Short mmCIF file of C-alpha atoms in Angstrom, two decimals:
data_model
loop_
_atom_site.label_atom_id
_atom_site.label_comp_id
_atom_site.label_asym_id
_atom_site.label_seq_id
_atom_site.Cartn_x
_atom_site.Cartn_y
_atom_site.Cartn_z
CA MET A 927 67.91 -29.57 163.67
CA ASN A 928 64.67 -28.57 161.93
CA LEU A 929 62.59 -30.61 164.40
CA LYS A 930 64.31 -28.94 167.33
CA LYS A 931 63.73 -25.49 165.86
CA ASN A 932 60.08 -26.23 165.16
CA ASN A 933 59.59 -27.44 168.74
CA ARG A 934 61.10 -24.21 169.99
CA ARG A 935 58.78 -22.20 167.78
CA GLY A 936 55.80 -24.12 169.03
CA PHE A 937 56.76 -23.48 172.64
CA LEU A 938 57.17 -19.75 172.13
CA GLN A 939 53.91 -19.42 170.23
CA LYS A 940 52.05 -21.45 172.84
CA THR A 941 53.22 -19.17 175.63
CA GLY A 942 52.22 -16.12 173.65
CA ALA A 943 55.73 -14.73 173.93
CA LEU A 944 56.59 -14.76 170.25
CA ALA A 945 54.11 -14.44 167.42
CA ALA A 946 56.69 -14.21 164.64
CA THR A 947 59.64 -16.45 165.45
CA ALA A 948 61.43 -15.70 162.19
CA PHE A 949 62.80 -12.64 163.98
CA LEU A 950 64.99 -14.80 166.22
CA SER A 951 65.29 -18.03 164.24
CA SER A 952 68.56 -17.62 162.34
CA LEU A 953 71.13 -20.36 162.83
CA SER A 954 73.96 -17.91 163.50
CA GLN A 955 72.52 -15.34 165.90
CA PRO A 956 74.57 -12.46 167.28
CA ALA A 957 74.86 -12.27 171.06
CA TRP A 958 72.19 -9.59 171.45
CA ALA A 959 69.65 -11.76 169.60
CA ARG A 960 70.46 -14.84 171.69
CA ASN A 961 70.12 -12.80 174.88
CA LEU A 962 66.81 -11.35 173.70
CA GLU A 963 65.48 -14.80 172.81
CA LYS A 964 66.32 -16.02 176.30
CA ALA A 965 64.67 -12.95 177.85
CA VAL A 966 61.50 -13.60 175.85
CA ARG A 967 61.38 -17.20 177.05
CA ASP A 968 62.14 -16.30 180.66
CA THR A 969 59.33 -13.73 180.84
CA ALA A 970 56.68 -15.72 178.97
CA HIS A 971 54.73 -16.30 182.19
CA LEU A 972 54.41 -12.60 183.05
CA SER A 973 51.35 -10.51 182.31
CA ALA A 974 51.70 -7.38 180.20
CA ASP A 975 51.29 -5.22 183.31
CA ASP A 976 54.01 -7.10 185.20
CA LEU A 977 56.40 -7.12 182.24
CA ALA A 978 56.04 -3.34 181.84
CA THR A 979 58.23 -2.79 184.91
CA GLU A 980 60.81 -5.52 184.23
CA GLU A 981 63.83 -3.38 183.36
CA ASP A 982 66.06 -6.39 182.62
CA PHE A 983 63.74 -7.53 179.82
CA TRP A 984 63.51 -4.08 178.26
CA TYR A 985 67.30 -3.76 178.43
CA TYR A 986 67.51 -6.61 175.94
CA ILE A 987 64.93 -4.87 173.75
CA GLN A 988 67.17 -1.79 173.86
CA GLN A 989 70.09 -3.87 172.59
CA SER A 990 68.06 -4.58 169.44
CA PHE A 991 68.51 -0.93 168.43
CA THR A 992 71.55 1.11 167.42
CA VAL A 993 70.53 4.33 169.19
CA SER A 994 73.23 6.84 170.02
CA PRO A 995 74.65 6.66 173.55
CA SER A 996 75.62 10.34 173.39
CA ILE A 997 72.06 11.74 173.52
CA ILE A 998 68.81 10.66 175.17
CA ASN A 999 66.29 10.62 172.36
CA LEU A 1000 62.85 11.49 173.72
CA ASN A 1001 61.42 12.65 170.42
CA ASN A 1002 60.31 9.30 169.03
CA GLY A 1003 57.00 10.94 168.14
CA GLY A 1004 58.54 12.46 165.03
CA VAL A 1005 60.08 9.29 163.66
CA SER A 1006 61.38 6.23 165.47
CA PRO A 1007 64.67 4.45 164.88
CA ALA A 1008 64.34 0.96 163.47
CA PRO A 1009 65.75 -2.13 165.20
CA LYS A 1010 68.86 -3.78 163.77
CA THR A 1011 67.00 -6.49 161.91
CA VAL A 1012 64.94 -3.91 160.01
CA GLN A 1013 68.02 -1.85 159.15
CA ASP A 1014 69.86 -4.95 157.95
CA ALA A 1015 66.92 -6.08 155.83
CA MET A 1016 66.62 -2.68 154.17
CA LYS A 1017 70.34 -2.59 153.37
CA ARG A 1018 70.22 -6.15 152.05
CA TYR A 1019 67.25 -5.38 149.77
CA TYR A 1020 68.97 -2.21 148.60
CA ASP A 1021 72.12 -4.09 147.61
CA TYR A 1022 69.98 -6.72 145.93
CA SER A 1023 68.04 -4.11 143.96
CA ASN A 1024 71.24 -2.53 142.69
CA GLU A 1025 72.42 -5.76 141.09
CA ALA A 1026 69.88 -5.12 138.31
CA PRO A 1027 67.31 -2.53 139.44
CA SER A 1028 64.67 -2.84 136.77
CA TYR A 1029 64.65 -6.63 137.13
CA TYR A 1030 65.07 -7.18 140.88
CA MET A 1031 62.95 -4.20 141.99
CA TRP A 1032 59.96 -4.72 139.71
CA ARG A 1033 60.04 -8.37 138.70
CA VAL A 1034 61.13 -9.80 142.04
CA LEU A 1035 60.52 -7.49 145.01
CA ASP A 1036 57.44 -5.75 143.62
CA ALA A 1037 55.96 -8.74 141.82
CA ASN A 1038 56.58 -11.31 144.55
CA GLY A 1039 56.96 -9.37 147.78
CA ARG A 1040 54.12 -6.90 148.06
CA GLU A 1041 51.19 -9.28 148.35
CA PRO A 1042 52.62 -11.29 151.29
CA LEU A 1043 53.46 -7.96 152.96
CA ARG A 1044 49.92 -6.72 152.34
CA ARG A 1045 48.53 -9.85 154.00
CA ASN A 1046 50.81 -9.45 157.01
CA LEU A 1047 49.84 -5.81 157.48
CA ALA A 1048 46.18 -6.74 157.17
CA ARG A 1049 46.60 -9.41 159.84
CA LEU A 1050 48.16 -6.85 162.15
CA ALA A 1051 45.41 -4.35 161.34
CA GLY A 1052 42.64 -6.95 161.71
CA CYS A 1053 41.11 -6.35 158.29
CA ASP A 1054 40.93 -7.81 154.77
CA ALA A 1055 44.14 -7.62 152.74
CA GLU A 1056 42.07 -6.10 149.92
CA GLU A 1057 41.58 -3.04 152.14
CA ILE A 1058 45.29 -2.25 152.64
CA ALA A 1059 47.47 -0.08 150.40
CA ILE A 1060 51.19 0.37 151.07
CA ASN A 1061 52.55 3.90 150.67
CA ARG A 1062 55.05 6.26 152.26
CA ASN A 1063 53.47 8.01 155.25
CA SER A 1064 50.29 9.19 156.96
CA SER A 1065 50.14 12.47 155.06
CA GLU A 1066 50.11 10.64 151.74
CA GLY A 1067 47.35 8.29 152.90
CA LEU A 1068 45.21 11.01 154.44
CA GLU A 1069 45.57 13.33 151.47
CA THR A 1070 44.69 10.48 149.12
CA VAL A 1071 41.29 10.43 150.80
CA ILE A 1072 40.96 14.19 151.31
CA PHE A 1073 41.63 14.94 147.64
CA GLY A 1074 40.04 11.72 146.37
CA LEU A 1075 36.57 12.21 147.85
CA ALA A 1076 33.99 13.62 145.46
CA LEU A 1077 33.15 16.66 147.59
CA LYS A 1078 31.45 19.63 145.93
CA ALA A 1079 30.90 23.27 146.76
CA GLY A 1080 28.85 23.65 149.94
CA ASP A 1081 29.74 20.23 151.35
CA GLU A 1082 31.07 20.39 154.91
CA VAL A 1083 33.91 18.66 156.73
CA VAL A 1084 34.38 18.64 160.50
CA ALA A 1085 37.99 18.66 161.76
CA ALA A 1086 39.96 19.90 164.77
CA ARG A 1087 42.43 22.74 165.03
CA GLN A 1088 44.78 20.29 166.77
CA ASP A 1089 44.93 18.02 163.71
CA TYR A 1090 48.21 17.64 161.81
CA PRO A 1091 49.30 20.72 159.77
CA ASN A 1092 49.53 18.83 156.45
CA VAL A 1093 45.93 17.74 156.92
CA ILE A 1094 44.76 21.24 157.82
CA ASN A 1095 46.45 22.63 154.73
CA ALA A 1096 44.89 19.93 152.54
CA TYR A 1097 41.39 20.88 153.70
CA LYS A 1098 42.16 24.58 153.21
CA GLN A 1099 43.24 23.82 149.67
CA ARG A 1100 39.96 22.04 148.97
CA GLU A 1101 38.14 25.05 150.38
CA LEU A 1102 39.98 27.35 148.01
CA ARG A 1103 39.79 25.10 144.98
CA ASP A 1104 36.41 23.41 145.32
CA GLY A 1105 34.36 25.61 147.61
CA ILE A 1106 33.84 23.07 150.38
CA ARG A 1107 33.51 24.35 153.95
CA VAL A 1108 35.52 23.11 156.93
CA LYS A 1109 34.00 23.56 160.39
CA TRP A 1110 36.89 23.71 162.82
CA ILE A 1111 36.50 22.62 166.43
CA ARG A 1112 39.02 23.36 169.21
CA PRO A 1113 38.61 20.99 172.17
CA GLU A 1114 40.33 21.82 175.44
CA MET A 1115 43.10 19.30 176.17
CA PRO A 1116 43.99 17.27 178.09
CA ALA A 1117 40.48 15.90 178.53
CA GLU A 1118 39.15 12.80 180.26
CA ASP A 1119 35.45 13.41 179.66
CA GLU A 1120 34.23 11.20 176.81
CA ASP A 1121 30.91 13.01 176.43
CA TYR A 1122 32.70 16.35 176.18
CA LEU A 1123 35.04 15.12 173.46
CA VAL A 1124 32.33 13.35 171.45
CA ASN A 1125 29.99 16.32 171.64
CA GLN A 1126 32.68 18.66 170.34
CA TYR A 1127 32.33 16.82 167.02
CA ILE A 1128 28.60 16.08 167.11
CA ASN A 1129 27.71 19.70 167.79
CA ALA A 1130 29.54 20.69 164.61
CA PHE A 1131 27.59 18.26 162.41
CA THR A 1132 24.94 19.65 160.10
CA PRO A 1133 22.87 18.14 157.27
CA LYS A 1134 25.65 19.33 154.92
CA THR A 1135 28.44 17.43 156.73
CA LYS A 1136 29.92 14.75 154.47
CA LEU A 1137 33.12 13.85 156.33
CA VAL A 1138 34.55 13.98 159.83
CA HIS A 1139 38.31 13.87 160.36
CA ILE A 1140 39.49 12.36 163.67
CA THR A 1141 43.08 12.18 164.89
CA GLN A 1142 43.13 9.10 167.11
CA VAL A 1143 46.19 10.24 169.10
CA ILE A 1144 46.90 13.98 168.96
CA ASN A 1145 50.58 14.30 168.10
CA TRP A 1146 51.13 17.51 170.10
CA ASN A 1147 50.33 16.06 173.53
CA GLY A 1148 49.28 12.41 173.14
CA GLN A 1149 45.56 12.96 173.81
CA ILE A 1150 43.59 9.84 172.81
CA LEU A 1151 40.19 10.58 171.28
CA PRO A 1152 37.11 8.29 171.55
CA VAL A 1153 37.12 7.53 167.83
CA LYS A 1154 34.46 4.81 167.80
CA LYS A 1155 31.86 6.91 169.64
CA ILE A 1156 32.42 9.83 167.27
CA ALA A 1157 32.36 7.50 164.24
CA GLN A 1158 29.10 5.87 165.31
CA ALA A 1159 27.47 9.27 165.74
CA ALA A 1160 28.73 10.31 162.32
CA HIS A 1161 27.48 7.17 160.58
CA GLN A 1162 24.03 7.63 162.11
CA ARG A 1163 23.94 10.88 160.14
CA GLY A 1164 25.37 9.45 156.91
CA ILE A 1165 28.78 11.06 157.48
CA LYS A 1166 31.98 9.31 156.36
CA VAL A 1167 34.84 8.92 158.87
CA LEU A 1168 38.56 9.47 158.16
CA VAL A 1169 40.99 8.58 160.96
CA ASP A 1170 44.55 9.85 161.28
CA GLY A 1171 46.30 6.89 162.91
CA ALA A 1172 49.86 8.19 162.58
CA HIS A 1173 50.44 7.83 166.33
CA SER A 1174 48.06 5.00 167.18
CA PHE A 1175 48.93 2.06 164.91
CA ALA A 1176 51.37 -0.34 166.64
CA HIS A 1177 51.27 2.00 169.66
CA LEU A 1178 47.82 1.22 171.04
CA ASP A 1179 46.45 -2.33 171.12
CA PHE A 1180 43.50 -2.24 168.71
CA LYS A 1181 42.32 -3.38 165.27
CA ILE A 1182 41.19 -0.90 162.63
CA PRO A 1183 37.63 -2.34 162.37
CA ASP A 1184 37.26 -1.62 166.12
CA LEU A 1185 37.13 2.08 165.22
CA ASP A 1186 34.15 1.79 162.86
CA CYS A 1187 35.85 4.14 160.39
CA ASP A 1188 35.75 4.25 156.60
CA TYR A 1189 39.34 5.33 156.01
CA PHE A 1190 42.50 5.12 158.13
CA ALA A 1191 46.09 6.14 157.42
CA THR A 1192 49.30 5.66 159.38
CA SER A 1193 53.08 6.04 159.18
CA LEU A 1194 54.82 2.73 159.74
CA HIS A 1195 58.13 4.46 160.58
CA LYS A 1196 56.72 5.70 163.87
CA TRP A 1197 55.44 3.01 166.24
CA LEU A 1198 55.92 -0.07 164.04
CA TYR A 1199 59.64 0.85 163.66
CA ALA A 1200 59.62 0.22 159.91
CA PRO A 1201 62.11 2.04 157.65
CA ILE A 1202 61.75 5.80 157.32
CA GLY A 1203 59.37 6.58 154.49
CA SER A 1204 56.87 3.73 154.86
CA GLY A 1205 53.14 4.02 155.45
CA MET A 1206 49.79 2.31 155.09
CA LEU A 1207 46.30 3.30 153.97
CA TYR A 1208 43.13 1.42 154.89
CA VAL A 1209 39.96 1.94 152.87
CA LYS A 1210 36.85 -0.05 153.69
CA LYS A 1211 36.21 -2.38 150.79
CA ASP A 1212 32.92 -0.88 149.62
CA GLU A 1213 34.43 2.65 149.72
CA ILE A 1214 37.43 1.97 147.45
CA LYS A 1215 35.64 2.53 144.16
CA SER A 1216 34.40 6.00 145.14
CA ILE A 1217 37.84 7.45 146.00
CA TYR A 1218 40.06 8.86 143.26
CA PRO A 1219 43.75 7.90 143.74
CA LEU A 1220 46.19 10.72 144.44
CA PHE A 1221 48.29 9.60 141.47
CA ALA A 1222 46.27 8.90 138.33
CA THR A 1223 45.65 5.39 137.03
CA ASP A 1224 43.41 3.88 134.38
CA THR A 1225 41.40 2.21 137.17
CA SER A 1226 40.62 5.42 139.08
CA LEU A 1227 37.04 4.54 140.00
CA GLN A 1228 37.40 0.78 140.27
CA GLY A 1229 37.36 -1.14 143.53
CA ASP A 1230 40.93 -2.45 143.61
CA ILE A 1231 42.95 -1.16 146.59
CA ARG A 1232 46.12 -1.33 144.46
CA LYS A 1233 45.07 1.76 142.54
CA PHE A 1234 46.38 3.77 145.51
CA GLU A 1235 49.89 2.36 144.98
CA THR A 1236 50.61 3.84 141.55
CA LEU A 1237 53.41 6.06 142.88
CA GLY A 1238 55.89 5.56 140.06
CA THR A 1239 59.40 4.33 140.83
CA ARG A 1240 59.70 3.86 144.57
CA PRO A 1241 62.23 2.44 147.07
CA PHE A 1242 61.13 -1.19 147.14
CA PHE A 1243 63.99 -2.01 149.51
CA ILE A 1244 62.29 0.19 152.13
CA GLU A 1245 58.91 -1.37 151.54
CA GLN A 1246 60.09 -4.97 151.82
CA ALA A 1247 61.89 -4.34 155.12
CA ILE A 1248 58.49 -3.54 156.70
CA GLY A 1249 58.10 -7.29 157.12
CA LYS A 1250 60.93 -7.40 159.66
CA ALA A 1251 59.30 -4.55 161.59
CA ILE A 1252 56.09 -6.58 161.82
CA GLU A 1253 58.04 -9.53 163.19
CA PHE A 1254 59.71 -7.35 165.80
CA HIS A 1255 56.39 -5.85 166.89
CA GLU A 1256 54.74 -9.26 167.17
CA MET A 1257 57.73 -10.61 169.07
CA ILE A 1258 57.02 -8.06 171.82
CA GLY A 1259 53.23 -8.24 171.48
CA SER A 1260 50.78 -5.33 171.11
CA ASP A 1261 49.45 -5.46 174.66
CA ARG A 1262 52.90 -5.72 176.23
CA LYS A 1263 54.19 -2.87 174.12
CA GLU A 1264 51.29 -0.55 174.96
CA LYS A 1265 51.59 -1.29 178.67
CA ARG A 1266 55.33 -0.56 178.64
CA LEU A 1267 54.90 2.70 176.74
CA HIS A 1268 52.19 3.89 179.12
CA TYR A 1269 54.35 2.91 182.10
CA LEU A 1270 57.27 4.98 180.77
CA LYS A 1271 55.11 8.08 180.23
CA ASN A 1272 53.62 7.84 183.71
CA TYR A 1273 57.03 7.08 185.25
CA TRP A 1274 58.42 10.54 184.49
CA MET A 1275 55.14 12.38 184.98
CA GLU A 1276 54.54 10.91 188.43
CA LYS A 1277 58.07 11.89 189.50
CA MET A 1278 57.37 15.49 188.46
CA ARG A 1279 54.01 15.84 190.21
CA ASP A 1280 55.36 17.76 193.15
CA ILE A 1281 57.84 20.00 191.31
CA PRO A 1282 56.64 23.60 191.67
CA LYS A 1283 55.52 25.39 188.47
CA VAL A 1284 55.38 22.16 186.44
CA ARG A 1285 52.11 21.56 184.58
CA PHE A 1286 51.06 18.57 182.52
CA ASN A 1287 49.29 18.80 179.16
CA THR A 1288 48.65 15.05 178.98
CA SER A 1289 46.47 12.66 180.95
CA LEU A 1290 48.04 9.93 183.08
CA HIS A 1291 44.99 7.72 182.58
CA PRO A 1292 45.60 4.82 180.12
CA ARG A 1293 42.35 5.52 178.31
CA TRP A 1294 43.39 9.05 177.43
CA GLY A 1295 47.15 8.86 176.97
CA CYS A 1296 49.93 6.36 176.34
CA ALA A 1297 53.57 7.01 175.33
CA ILE A 1298 53.38 10.68 174.36
CA GLY A 1299 53.47 13.30 177.11
CA ASN A 1300 53.65 17.08 177.13
CA VAL A 1301 54.93 19.19 179.99
CA GLY A 1302 55.32 22.92 180.60
CA ILE A 1303 56.89 25.09 183.30
CA ASP A 1304 55.21 28.31 184.35
CA GLY A 1305 57.41 31.24 183.39
CA LYS A 1306 59.47 29.23 180.89
CA LYS A 1307 58.93 29.20 177.14
CA PRO A 1308 58.81 25.75 175.50
CA ALA A 1309 61.80 26.60 173.28
CA GLU A 1310 63.77 27.56 176.41
CA MET A 1311 62.91 24.21 177.98
CA GLU A 1312 63.98 22.28 174.89
CA ALA A 1313 67.29 24.13 174.65
CA PHE A 1314 68.08 23.76 178.36
CA LEU A 1315 67.50 20.00 178.36
CA PHE A 1316 69.65 19.44 175.32
CA ASN A 1317 72.49 21.81 176.21
CA LYS A 1318 72.76 20.69 179.85
CA TYR A 1319 71.66 17.05 179.71
CA LYS A 1320 71.80 16.05 176.01
CA ILE A 1321 68.09 15.19 176.10
CA HIS A 1322 66.41 15.57 172.71
CA THR A 1323 62.78 16.75 172.90
CA VAL A 1324 60.63 19.01 170.71
CA THR A 1325 58.97 22.38 171.30
CA ILE A 1326 55.17 22.38 170.96
CA GLU A 1327 53.30 25.66 170.55
CA TRP A 1328 50.12 24.78 168.72
CA GLU A 1329 46.68 26.17 169.41
CA ASN A 1330 45.96 25.63 173.13
CA ILE A 1331 48.87 23.24 173.75
CA GLN A 1332 52.12 24.80 174.99
CA GLY A 1333 55.08 22.80 176.29
CA ILE A 1334 57.68 20.27 175.23
CA ARG A 1335 56.69 16.86 173.94
CA ILE A 1336 58.35 13.91 175.65
CA THR A 1337 58.12 10.64 173.72
CA PRO A 1338 60.04 7.64 175.07
CA ASN A 1339 60.06 4.31 173.29
CA VAL A 1340 60.63 0.63 174.02
CA TYR A 1341 64.40 1.16 174.08
CA THR A 1342 64.13 4.01 176.61
CA THR A 1343 65.31 3.14 180.12
CA THR A 1344 64.00 4.47 183.40
CA ARG A 1345 67.51 5.77 184.00
CA ASP A 1346 67.06 8.00 180.94
CA LEU A 1347 63.80 9.28 182.40
CA ASP A 1348 65.41 9.92 185.78
CA THR A 1349 67.81 12.24 183.95
CA LEU A 1350 64.82 14.00 182.38
CA VAL A 1351 63.24 14.51 185.80
CA GLU A 1352 66.53 15.89 187.14
CA GLY A 1353 66.68 18.34 184.23
CA ILE A 1354 63.10 19.55 184.61
CA HIS A 1355 63.60 19.98 188.35
CA ALA A 1356 66.74 22.05 187.78
CA LEU A 1357 65.05 24.25 185.19
CA ALA A 1358 61.94 24.79 187.32
CA LYS A 1359 64.12 26.01 190.21
CA SER A 1360 66.15 28.41 188.07
#
């Protein structure tokens, strides 16, 4: 039995179809898992581009989730549902913790589980495990850096008006409390001109600039920014680089070192499909010692990444279930996943091209947009669009009215079907005609 299972694992790894076979290796699999395993094997020969349009394969991915059949959830940009295996793992660890919390949480899950998880996250991120801290969300990671940097009165930070509100408020607080200065830029979006986007940041740099904040994927409309080019320009001037990767990690196919950044934070409950309330912070190894942790520790200015994990009592059952989310992601594959997500976004946008009054706030080009799209209708308020789609078609979206981006955000996911998106197109067409 073991030899047979090992041979199967070797076959799947060799074809590149399954990087983490533990996801589908139980001896008593439910039907959905057996069907998914067969679908993975049967499509092993397909390229990521070809697989993106194979609806039968993605149907079996959909069966890995427990999403409601009564609504069409197209707001995965806020937080994504987790697949069944992740939910089951979290519930199992929760029950386990409650058998004797202070023993099983701290002496078993925390003491024995975090380091393997750190290594697995680092492998996925393409960096050293000693550069990864496990926390609760992007805001916590980003604010750890924002408040932990030794900035003084007169120091400047460059950031965009389209950055996340929690981040904007954190910088405003440092302005009020410490006298730093934030130079806000406001790029026009969507944009497909790399020089334009890079120069928006470069033109704001001065000899006083100490940090540049870059949101890799703008959450309001899915705009992808050329992070590496901006980071290289910043480093040439001695400026540190903080990247908000809330919507890029496990969404786009990249490794953190590819970005040439100093700090990177993400929410794992978005595109990795980990339990709600899980996140990750990357700090380049030689930068760790210079950042104060958000929660005090006796090693505040030492170079151990673990100083950023002193959060007090925390839900270890959530943290440990991240491992199952990594397995699920690697089972699909980063390239395959990105190609499918981009295909879904373009699927609905291309079908709306010729609808009168419809305008797009997101690029269709894969370099500048992936899963997240934003659409508006001339003469219709975004809130009116959101309400119409939900009341008439039970499609869940979100209103976006932020700076120069006005519309509704449409965010499908790997469990979204093209039939769902056809319903979206029907709804937008009906509203545009009304």
